[in-house]
Amino acid sequence: MYTSASELQVAHSLAASGQPETGFFEIAKAFSKRPGFRLFTILRYDPAAALIRRIWTSHETEYPVGGAKPVSDTPWTRQVLESGLPYVGRNSEDIRSVFFDHELIASLGCASVLNLPVRWDGKIIGSLNLLHEAHHYDDVDPAELAIFVQMAIAGLNAVNLSSYG
């Protein structure tokens, strides 16, 4: 079996000190090569508080670590956080229909999204969120990214949600 250089880099980074940031940074580097992004965030799902909390970001100014979004009963929530299925938003209309911060997303030149839920022990614990220009993720198979999604588990589990307010 062949392991890509990106997979090896992420795997080695997970053994290094400075977790979970070190591992998340290497996952971002891998995603920057394929499938690419203009904005990348990692969210930790906190079902007890009905929030998803930002624990890593490529854009600290616009989307700072520690920010949280309320989780309510929407088709996106049922698909990503309950069923554990990826969501692909192909254009600005899709973004607008799902995210209340669609204007900020658009200001970053983003008009498509790929949300990749992270599952651990049968439960959704977070999501990896890539955003780019319109239709950027149309031909991306989320299954091809599963190795990186699963590599995020250790970092997501290491996060102490009580330190995020």
XYZ file of C-alpha atoms in Angstrom:
165
model
C 0.000 0.000 0.000
C 1.220 3.452 -0.914
C 1.137 6.311 1.586
C 1.379 9.830 0.218
C 4.002 12.306 1.369
C 1.216 14.460 2.833
C -0.167 11.534 4.823
C 3.297 10.743 6.167
C 3.912 14.381 7.091
C 0.653 14.601 9.016
C 1.281 11.254 10.723
C 4.762 12.328 11.839
C 3.469 15.706 13.010
C 0.996 13.994 15.337
C 3.919 12.550 17.314
C 5.557 15.966 17.737
C 5.044 18.331 20.645
C 2.666 21.266 20.465
C -0.556 19.334 19.935
C -3.151 19.776 18.728
C -1.984 22.869 16.784
C 0.986 21.064 15.210
C -1.207 18.311 13.798
C -3.938 20.704 12.672
C -1.376 22.871 10.873
C -0.090 19.856 8.926
C -3.627 18.783 8.027
C -4.171 22.308 6.692
C -0.968 22.044 4.638
C -2.173 18.757 3.160
C -5.597 20.227 2.339
C -3.944 23.268 0.743
C -2.519 20.887 -1.884
C -5.669 18.845 -2.411
C -8.480 19.876 -2.543
C -7.367 23.433 -1.727
C -9.037 26.160 0.304
C -9.177 29.892 0.905
C -10.506 29.401 4.424
C -10.074 26.330 6.611
C -11.512 25.880 10.083
C -11.782 23.010 12.510
C -14.835 22.949 14.738
C -15.434 20.859 17.863
C -19.027 19.825 18.391
C -20.320 20.420 21.914
C -23.777 18.814 21.971
C -24.286 19.532 25.690
C -24.029 23.271 25.017
C -25.637 23.036 21.541
C -22.580 24.758 20.028
C -19.846 24.122 17.521
C -16.637 25.779 18.693
C -13.783 26.903 16.461
C -10.542 25.323 17.664
C -8.330 25.984 14.623
C -8.465 28.476 11.778
C -6.496 29.650 8.781
C -7.922 33.175 9.248
C -7.488 34.189 12.871
C -8.681 37.770 12.314
C -11.997 36.942 10.644
C -12.594 33.586 12.336
C -10.701 33.523 15.646
C -10.124 30.395 17.669
C -12.677 30.189 20.437
C -15.558 31.496 18.388
C -18.743 29.479 18.597
C -21.873 29.032 16.536
C -25.189 27.834 17.956
C -26.465 24.479 16.722
C -30.135 24.357 15.887
C -32.315 21.858 14.086
C -31.553 22.525 10.411
C -31.032 20.281 7.385
C -27.264 21.025 7.649
C -27.193 19.980 11.326
C -29.090 16.777 10.604
C -26.798 15.928 7.687
C -23.386 16.822 9.155
C -23.685 16.665 12.954
C -26.320 13.951 13.300
C -25.921 11.685 10.251
C -22.200 12.311 9.835
C -22.443 12.945 6.101
C -20.316 15.553 4.316
C -21.968 18.689 3.021
C -20.960 20.311 -0.260
C -22.196 23.834 -0.884
C -21.421 24.604 -4.510
C -22.155 28.329 -4.779
C -23.030 31.486 -2.878
C -26.724 30.550 -2.805
C -25.865 27.303 -1.009
C -23.655 29.216 1.442
C -26.367 31.802 2.083
C -28.983 29.110 2.747
C -26.859 27.411 5.414
C -24.579 29.931 7.150
C -25.666 33.102 8.959
C -22.181 34.590 8.362
C -22.466 34.240 4.575
C -21.507 37.896 4.020
C -18.188 37.464 5.839
C -17.586 34.229 3.927
C -18.221 36.046 0.633
C -15.878 38.881 1.641
C -13.054 36.309 1.776
C -13.759 35.274 -1.816
C -15.466 32.066 -0.769
C -18.584 30.781 -2.495
C -18.322 27.022 -1.967
C -17.871 24.842 1.091
C -16.932 21.293 1.962
C -17.858 20.281 5.522
C -16.281 16.989 6.596
C -17.733 15.560 9.821
C -15.340 13.801 12.192
C -16.678 10.705 13.905
C -15.151 9.018 16.958
C -16.625 6.008 18.751
C -19.851 6.327 16.787
C -20.380 10.010 17.613
C -19.752 13.186 15.656
C -17.130 15.190 17.531
C -16.449 17.954 15.032
C -15.987 18.976 11.448
C -13.255 20.098 9.104
C -14.493 22.982 6.958
C -12.943 24.053 3.690
C -14.174 27.053 1.730
C -13.118 28.288 -1.706
C -14.429 29.969 -4.863
C -17.715 28.808 -6.383
C -17.839 25.212 -7.626
C -14.332 24.446 -6.341
C -15.495 21.247 -4.588
C -17.843 19.994 -7.320
C -15.500 17.163 -8.348
C -14.062 16.349 -4.918
C -14.877 12.947 -3.440
C -14.948 13.439 0.353
C -13.954 9.775 0.792
C -10.536 10.653 -0.670
C -9.959 12.944 2.317
C -11.020 10.449 4.996
C -7.472 9.737 6.181
C -6.951 13.394 7.116
C -10.394 13.626 8.699
C -9.584 10.638 10.910
C -6.146 12.043 11.742
C -7.902 15.032 13.304
C -9.564 12.847 15.961
C -6.714 12.963 18.469
C -6.547 16.756 18.342
C -10.309 17.172 18.581
C -10.445 14.824 21.560
C -7.600 16.694 23.269
C -9.493 19.982 23.281
C -10.865 21.011 26.649
C -14.176 22.601 25.725
C -14.495 24.282 29.099
C -11.557 26.516 28.162
C -13.626 27.925 25.278
C -16.227 29.633 27.439
